[in-house]
mmCIF file of C-alpha atoms in Angstrom:
data_model
loop_
_atom_site.group_PDB
_atom_site.id
_atom_site.type_symbol
_atom_site.label_atom_id
_atom_site.label_comp_id
_atom_site.label_asym_id
_atom_site.label_seq_id
_atom_site.Cartn_x
_atom_site.Cartn_y
_atom_site.Cartn_z
ATOM 1 C CA UNK A 1 -63.523 -0.074 -107.079
ATOM 2 C CA UNK A 2 -60.657 -0.512 -108.912
ATOM 3 C CA UNK A 3 -58.554 2.235 -110.520
ATOM 4 C CA UNK A 4 -58.371 2.057 -114.376
ATOM 5 C CA UNK A 5 -56.980 4.701 -116.659
ATOM 6 C CA UNK A 6 -58.694 5.798 -119.853
ATOM 7 C CA UNK A 7 -57.106 6.109 -123.379
ATOM 8 C CA UNK A 8 -59.034 7.573 -126.597
ATOM 9 C CA UNK A 9 -57.516 8.179 -130.460
ATOM 10 C CA UNK A 10 -58.796 9.543 -133.520
ATOM 11 C CA UNK A 11 -56.645 9.357 -136.690
ATOM 12 C CA UNK A 12 -57.265 13.147 -138.176
ATOM 13 C CA UNK A 13 -57.149 16.646 -137.457
ATOM 14 C CA UNK A 14 -60.856 16.927 -138.326
ATOM 15 C CA UNK A 15 -62.242 14.323 -136.250
ATOM 16 C CA UNK A 16 -60.059 15.549 -132.921
ATOM 17 C CA UNK A 17 -61.479 19.310 -133.434
ATOM 18 C CA UNK A 18 -65.129 18.073 -134.052
ATOM 19 C CA UNK A 19 -64.797 15.403 -131.161
ATOM 20 C CA UNK A 20 -66.306 12.956 -133.434
ATOM 21 C CA UNK A 21 -65.623 9.663 -132.206
ATOM 22 C CA UNK A 22 -64.216 10.625 -128.882
ATOM 23 C CA UNK A 23 -67.474 10.939 -127.254
ATOM 24 C CA UNK A 24 -68.765 7.712 -128.073
ATOM 25 C CA UNK A 25 -65.124 6.145 -126.951
ATOM 26 C CA UNK A 26 -65.375 7.782 -123.760
ATOM 27 C CA UNK A 27 -69.030 6.539 -123.338
ATOM 28 C CA UNK A 28 -68.166 3.106 -124.278
ATOM 29 C CA UNK A 29 -65.248 3.172 -121.822
ATOM 30 C CA UNK A 30 -67.253 4.437 -118.799
ATOM 31 C CA UNK A 31 -70.256 1.938 -119.392
ATOM 32 C CA UNK A 32 -67.396 -0.916 -119.273
ATOM 33 C CA UNK A 33 -66.234 0.641 -115.901
ATOM 34 C CA UNK A 34 -69.420 1.054 -114.468
ATOM 35 C CA UNK A 35 -70.491 -2.576 -115.388
ATOM 36 C CA UNK A 36 -67.308 -4.108 -114.228
ATOM 37 C CA UNK A 37 -66.317 -2.354 -110.785
ATOM 38 C CA UNK A 38 -63.759 -0.017 -112.224
ATOM 39 C CA UNK A 39 -63.361 3.862 -111.254
ATOM 40 C CA UNK A 40 -61.476 5.672 -114.357
ATOM 41 C CA UNK A 41 -59.034 7.910 -112.803
ATOM 42 C CA UNK A 42 -59.113 11.511 -113.790
ATOM 43 C CA UNK A 43 -59.600 12.514 -117.319
ATOM 44 C CA UNK A 44 -58.956 10.241 -120.079
ATOM 45 C CA UNK A 45 -55.722 10.221 -122.134
ATOM 46 C CA UNK A 46 -56.981 11.695 -125.502
ATOM 47 C CA UNK A 47 -54.623 11.466 -128.959
ATOM 48 C CA UNK A 48 -55.113 12.760 -132.491
ATOM 49 C CA UNK A 49 -52.739 10.627 -134.282
ATOM 50 C CA UNK A 50 -52.597 7.623 -136.818
ATOM 51 C CA UNK A 51 -52.569 4.243 -135.411
ATOM 52 C CA UNK A 52 -50.177 3.364 -138.488
ATOM 53 C CA UNK A 53 -46.496 2.006 -138.013
ATOM 54 C CA UNK A 54 -45.066 -0.088 -135.451
ATOM 55 C CA UNK A 55 -42.981 2.720 -134.000
ATOM 56 C CA UNK A 56 -46.189 4.722 -133.697
ATOM 57 C CA UNK A 57 -45.747 5.072 -129.983
ATOM 58 C CA UNK A 58 -42.849 7.433 -130.526
ATOM 59 C CA UNK A 59 -45.682 9.860 -132.007
ATOM 60 C CA UNK A 60 -48.222 9.410 -128.994
ATOM 61 C CA UNK A 61 -47.165 11.234 -126.231
ATOM 62 C CA UNK A 62 -51.031 10.879 -124.714
ATOM 63 C CA UNK A 63 -50.312 6.786 -125.028
ATOM 64 C CA UNK A 64 -47.273 7.239 -123.338
ATOM 65 C CA UNK A 65 -48.606 9.377 -120.550
ATOM 66 C CA UNK A 66 -51.251 6.602 -120.053
ATOM 67 C CA UNK A 67 -48.683 3.746 -119.845
ATOM 68 C CA UNK A 68 -46.650 5.693 -117.402
ATOM 69 C CA UNK A 69 -49.904 6.406 -115.038
ATOM 70 C CA UNK A 70 -50.758 3.144 -115.386
ATOM 71 C CA UNK A 71 -47.535 1.775 -114.345
ATOM 72 C CA UNK A 72 -47.573 4.478 -111.000
ATOM 73 C CA UNK A 73 -51.278 2.878 -110.143
ATOM 74 C CA UNK A 74 -50.459 -0.177 -110.970
ATOM 75 C CA UNK A 75 -53.768 -0.727 -112.946
ATOM 76 C CA UNK A 76 -55.039 -1.221 -116.713
ATOM 77 C CA UNK A 77 -55.194 1.246 -119.589
ATOM 78 C CA UNK A 78 -59.053 1.160 -121.003
ATOM 79 C CA UNK A 79 -59.582 1.514 -124.874
ATOM 80 C CA UNK A 80 -63.186 1.192 -126.591
ATOM 81 C CA UNK A 81 -61.759 -0.397 -129.172
ATOM 82 C CA UNK A 82 -58.712 -2.512 -130.349
ATOM 83 C CA UNK A 83 -57.950 -0.346 -133.297
ATOM 84 C CA UNK A 84 -57.970 2.585 -130.787
ATOM 85 C CA UNK A 85 -54.498 1.439 -129.626
ATOM 86 C CA UNK A 86 -52.893 0.341 -133.347
ATOM 87 C CA UNK A 87 -54.028 -1.173 -136.634
ATOM 88 C CA UNK A 88 -50.670 -2.630 -136.415
ATOM 89 C CA UNK A 89 -50.003 -6.095 -134.807
ATOM 90 C CA UNK A 90 -46.405 -5.209 -134.352
ATOM 91 C CA UNK A 91 -47.376 -2.287 -132.559
ATOM 92 C CA UNK A 92 -49.823 -4.193 -130.201
ATOM 93 C CA UNK A 93 -47.133 -6.812 -129.574
ATOM 94 C CA UNK A 94 -44.610 -3.736 -128.730
ATOM 95 C CA UNK A 95 -47.289 -2.891 -126.164
ATOM 96 C CA UNK A 96 -47.762 -6.180 -124.755
ATOM 97 C CA UNK A 97 -44.029 -6.108 -123.610
ATOM 98 C CA UNK A 98 -44.868 -2.611 -121.639
ATOM 99 C CA UNK A 99 -45.773 -4.475 -118.930
ATOM 100 C CA UNK A 100 -49.049 -2.521 -118.412
ATOM 101 C CA UNK A 101 -52.326 -4.730 -119.043
ATOM 102 C CA UNK A 102 -54.712 -3.391 -121.409
ATOM 103 C CA UNK A 103 -58.703 -3.767 -121.729
ATOM 104 C CA UNK A 104 -60.361 -3.357 -124.654
ATOM 105 C CA UNK A 105 -64.276 -2.450 -123.354
ATOM 106 C CA UNK A 106 -65.728 -4.093 -126.550
ATOM 107 C CA UNK A 107 -64.288 -7.935 -126.180
ATOM 108 C CA UNK A 108 -64.899 -7.790 -122.457
ATOM 109 C CA UNK A 109 -62.853 -8.085 -119.254
ATOM 110 C CA UNK A 110 -61.629 -11.877 -119.744
ATOM 111 C CA UNK A 111 -59.555 -11.284 -122.905
ATOM 112 C CA UNK A 112 -55.992 -11.570 -121.789
ATOM 113 C CA UNK A 113 -53.160 -10.115 -123.742
ATOM 114 C CA UNK A 114 -52.275 -13.195 -125.826
ATOM 115 C CA UNK A 115 -55.907 -12.973 -127.306
ATOM 116 C CA UNK A 116 -55.511 -9.385 -127.855
ATOM 117 C CA UNK A 117 -52.551 -10.325 -130.192
ATOM 118 C CA UNK A 118 -54.188 -13.026 -132.061
ATOM 119 C CA UNK A 119 -57.140 -10.514 -132.761
ATOM 120 C CA UNK A 120 -54.945 -8.120 -133.703
ATOM 121 C CA UNK A 121 -53.148 -10.371 -136.317
ATOM 122 C CA UNK A 122 -56.495 -11.587 -137.757
ATOM 123 C CA UNK A 123 -57.721 -8.009 -138.446
ATOM 124 C CA UNK A 124 -54.394 -6.766 -139.708
ATOM 125 C CA UNK A 125 -54.741 -10.130 -142.216
ATOM 126 C CA UNK A 126 -58.389 -9.389 -143.171
ATOM 127 C CA UNK A 127 -57.515 -5.555 -143.929
ATOM 128 C CA UNK A 128 -54.769 -6.534 -146.060
ATOM 129 C CA UNK A 129 -56.607 -9.354 -147.840
ATOM 130 C CA UNK A 130 -59.588 -7.067 -148.545
ATOM 131 C CA UNK A 131 -57.168 -3.876 -149.776
ATOM 132 C CA UNK A 132 -55.297 -6.386 -152.209
ATOM 133 C CA UNK A 133 -58.756 -7.289 -153.479
ATOM 134 C CA UNK A 134 -60.001 -3.594 -153.882
ATOM 135 C CA UNK A 135 -56.717 -2.388 -155.458
ATOM 136 C CA UNK A 136 -56.987 -5.612 -158.111
ATOM 137 C CA UNK A 137 -60.121 -4.623 -158.913
ATOM 138 C CA UNK A 138 -59.498 -1.199 -159.515
ATOM 139 C CA UNK A 139 -56.581 -2.432 -161.753
ATOM 140 C CA UNK A 140 -58.836 -4.800 -163.654
ATOM 141 C CA UNK A 141 -61.389 -2.031 -164.071
ATOM 142 C CA UNK A 142 -58.538 0.601 -165.817
ATOM 143 C CA UNK A 143 -57.280 -2.235 -167.730
ATOM 144 C CA UNK A 144 -60.640 -2.465 -169.437
ATOM 145 C CA UNK A 145 -60.743 1.342 -170.140
ATOM 146 C CA UNK A 146 -62.991 2.123 -167.226
ATOM 147 C CA UNK A 147 -63.135 5.892 -166.482
ATOM 148 C CA UNK A 148 -62.491 5.827 -162.332
ATOM 149 C CA UNK A 149 -63.823 9.202 -162.365
ATOM 150 C CA UNK A 150 -63.124 12.316 -159.917
ATOM 151 C CA UNK A 151 -60.181 11.669 -157.897
ATOM 152 C CA UNK A 152 -61.865 13.537 -154.759
ATOM 153 C CA UNK A 153 -65.106 10.749 -155.320
ATOM 154 C CA UNK A 154 -62.406 7.910 -156.248
ATOM 155 C CA UNK A 155 -60.715 8.569 -152.860
ATOM 156 C CA UNK A 156 -64.150 8.693 -150.912
ATOM 157 C CA UNK A 157 -64.931 5.507 -152.264
ATOM 158 C CA UNK A 158 -61.567 3.832 -150.972
ATOM 159 C CA UNK A 159 -61.902 5.652 -147.914
ATOM 160 C CA UNK A 160 -65.481 3.728 -147.824
ATOM 161 C CA UNK A 161 -64.062 0.565 -148.874
ATOM 162 C CA UNK A 162 -60.910 0.888 -145.960
ATOM 163 C CA UNK A 163 -63.705 1.840 -143.369
ATOM 164 C CA UNK A 164 -65.934 -1.563 -144.473
ATOM 165 C CA UNK A 165 -62.511 -3.618 -144.430
ATOM 166 C CA UNK A 166 -61.883 -2.715 -140.729
ATOM 167 C CA UNK A 167 -65.349 -3.184 -139.530
ATOM 168 C CA UNK A 168 -65.567 -6.354 -141.306
ATOM 169 C CA UNK A 169 -61.741 -7.189 -139.590
ATOM 170 C CA UNK A 170 -63.245 -5.868 -136.093
ATOM 171 C CA UNK A 171 -66.602 -8.340 -136.559
ATOM 172 C CA UNK A 172 -64.434 -11.356 -137.675
ATOM 173 C CA UNK A 173 -62.359 -10.686 -134.284
ATOM 174 C CA UNK A 174 -65.285 -10.014 -132.461
ATOM 175 C CA UNK A 175 -67.129 -13.188 -133.116
ATOM 176 C CA UNK A 176 -64.708 -15.887 -134.211
ATOM 177 C CA UNK A 177 -63.795 -16.848 -130.708
ATOM 178 C CA UNK A 178 -67.557 -17.613 -130.514
ATOM 179 C CA UNK A 179 -67.917 -19.120 -133.767
ATOM 180 C CA UNK A 180 -64.902 -21.415 -134.190
ATOM 181 C CA UNK A 181 -65.411 -23.541 -131.331
ATOM 182 C CA UNK A 182 -68.961 -24.252 -131.771
ATOM 183 C CA UNK A 183 -68.325 -24.885 -135.475
ATOM 184 C CA UNK A 184 -65.760 -27.304 -134.428
ATOM 185 C CA UNK A 185 -68.354 -28.866 -132.340
ATOM 186 C CA UNK A 186 -70.806 -29.646 -134.993
ATOM 187 C CA UNK A 187 -73.121 -27.230 -134.202
ATOM 188 C CA UNK A 188 -75.219 -25.715 -137.090
ATOM 189 C CA UNK A 189 -74.818 -22.511 -138.472
ATOM 190 C CA UNK A 190 -78.555 -21.479 -137.144
ATOM 191 C CA UNK A 191 -77.601 -22.460 -133.610
ATOM 192 C CA UNK A 192 -74.353 -20.843 -133.805
ATOM 193 C CA UNK A 193 -76.292 -17.325 -134.673
ATOM 194 C CA UNK A 194 -78.895 -18.064 -131.787
ATOM 195 C CA UNK A 195 -75.623 -18.443 -129.491
ATOM 196 C CA UNK A 196 -74.238 -15.628 -130.759
ATOM 197 C CA UNK A 197 -77.391 -13.597 -130.229
ATOM 198 C CA UNK A 198 -77.694 -15.080 -126.778
ATOM 199 C CA UNK A 199 -74.095 -13.938 -125.739
ATOM 200 C CA UNK A 200 -74.900 -10.336 -126.770
ATOM 201 C CA UNK A 201 -72.389 -10.024 -129.722
ATOM 202 C CA UNK A 202 -73.222 -7.860 -132.061
ATOM 203 C CA UNK A 203 -73.584 -8.099 -135.816
ATOM 204 C CA UNK A 204 -71.979 -5.301 -137.958
ATOM 205 C CA UNK A 205 -75.055 -3.479 -138.844
ATOM 206 C CA UNK A 206 -76.657 -4.048 -135.280
ATOM 207 C CA UNK A 207 -79.231 -6.654 -136.922
ATOM 208 C CA UNK A 208 -79.875 -10.113 -136.052
ATOM 209 C CA UNK A 209 -77.222 -13.013 -136.820
ATOM 210 C CA UNK A 210 -78.067 -15.480 -139.432
ATOM 211 C CA UNK A 211 -76.528 -18.257 -140.680
ATOM 212 C CA UNK A 212 -75.059 -16.503 -143.790
ATOM 213 C CA UNK A 213 -73.298 -14.120 -141.660
ATOM 214 C CA UNK A 214 -71.696 -16.989 -139.469
ATOM 215 C CA UNK A 215 -70.576 -18.598 -142.960
ATOM 216 C CA UNK A 216 -68.887 -15.119 -144.317
ATOM 217 C CA UNK A 217 -66.992 -14.830 -141.172
ATOM 218 C CA UNK A 218 -65.884 -18.607 -140.997
ATOM 219 C CA UNK A 219 -64.830 -18.127 -145.042
ATOM 220 C CA UNK A 220 -62.757 -14.833 -143.603
ATOM 221 C CA UNK A 221 -61.141 -16.495 -141.336
ATOM 222 C CA UNK A 222 -60.376 -19.315 -143.643
ATOM 223 C CA UNK A 223 -58.500 -16.975 -145.985
ATOM 224 C CA UNK A 224 -56.388 -15.554 -143.638
ATOM 225 C CA UNK A 225 -54.908 -18.827 -142.333
ATOM 226 C CA UNK A 226 -54.578 -20.136 -146.045
ATOM 227 C CA UNK A 227 -51.253 -19.574 -147.444
#
């Protein structure tokens, strides 16, 4: 069994106190380790800290600890999802320079550091585009005299929008490496949907893949690359 260091992160104190999200991350990393011949060394390094900002490593001693432990054992660090490292592409780039390999359980064992950087860049661009569309819609509504309501409710709606944006970005990064080459080969949208299911790539809501969902991901990818 090959050694591996596990790292988990939640971004709010409330989540940290409740354990919300941490248990799922532990289970995801353990499942991956069991299925791929790894043994998680010691307890996972657990952090309650935001992933925003290119300087976030200075505020994340547990991530530093995971990196140090991995260097000593000359082994990788595993996270459940890429955004558990960060939502900032510059931060991901900095981690790549640490010379410690990272494995993202959600993306599988064969994703190299370069592809992790591409996924992070795609996800960040997708979130930025959706955030700007949301802000533009709110500005237009306000200009029309629409009362946006209770600030707490507005913040709750904004939080849901951000969560939806992050999920869309995650889904695009996860499925696009399969969709794009098949689409360029001339495969039909339905055939691509069947291939996604055959490869076990999940949809955003856990249902079956459809041609419409494949089209949506291709459009989102196009919007991130069009100036």
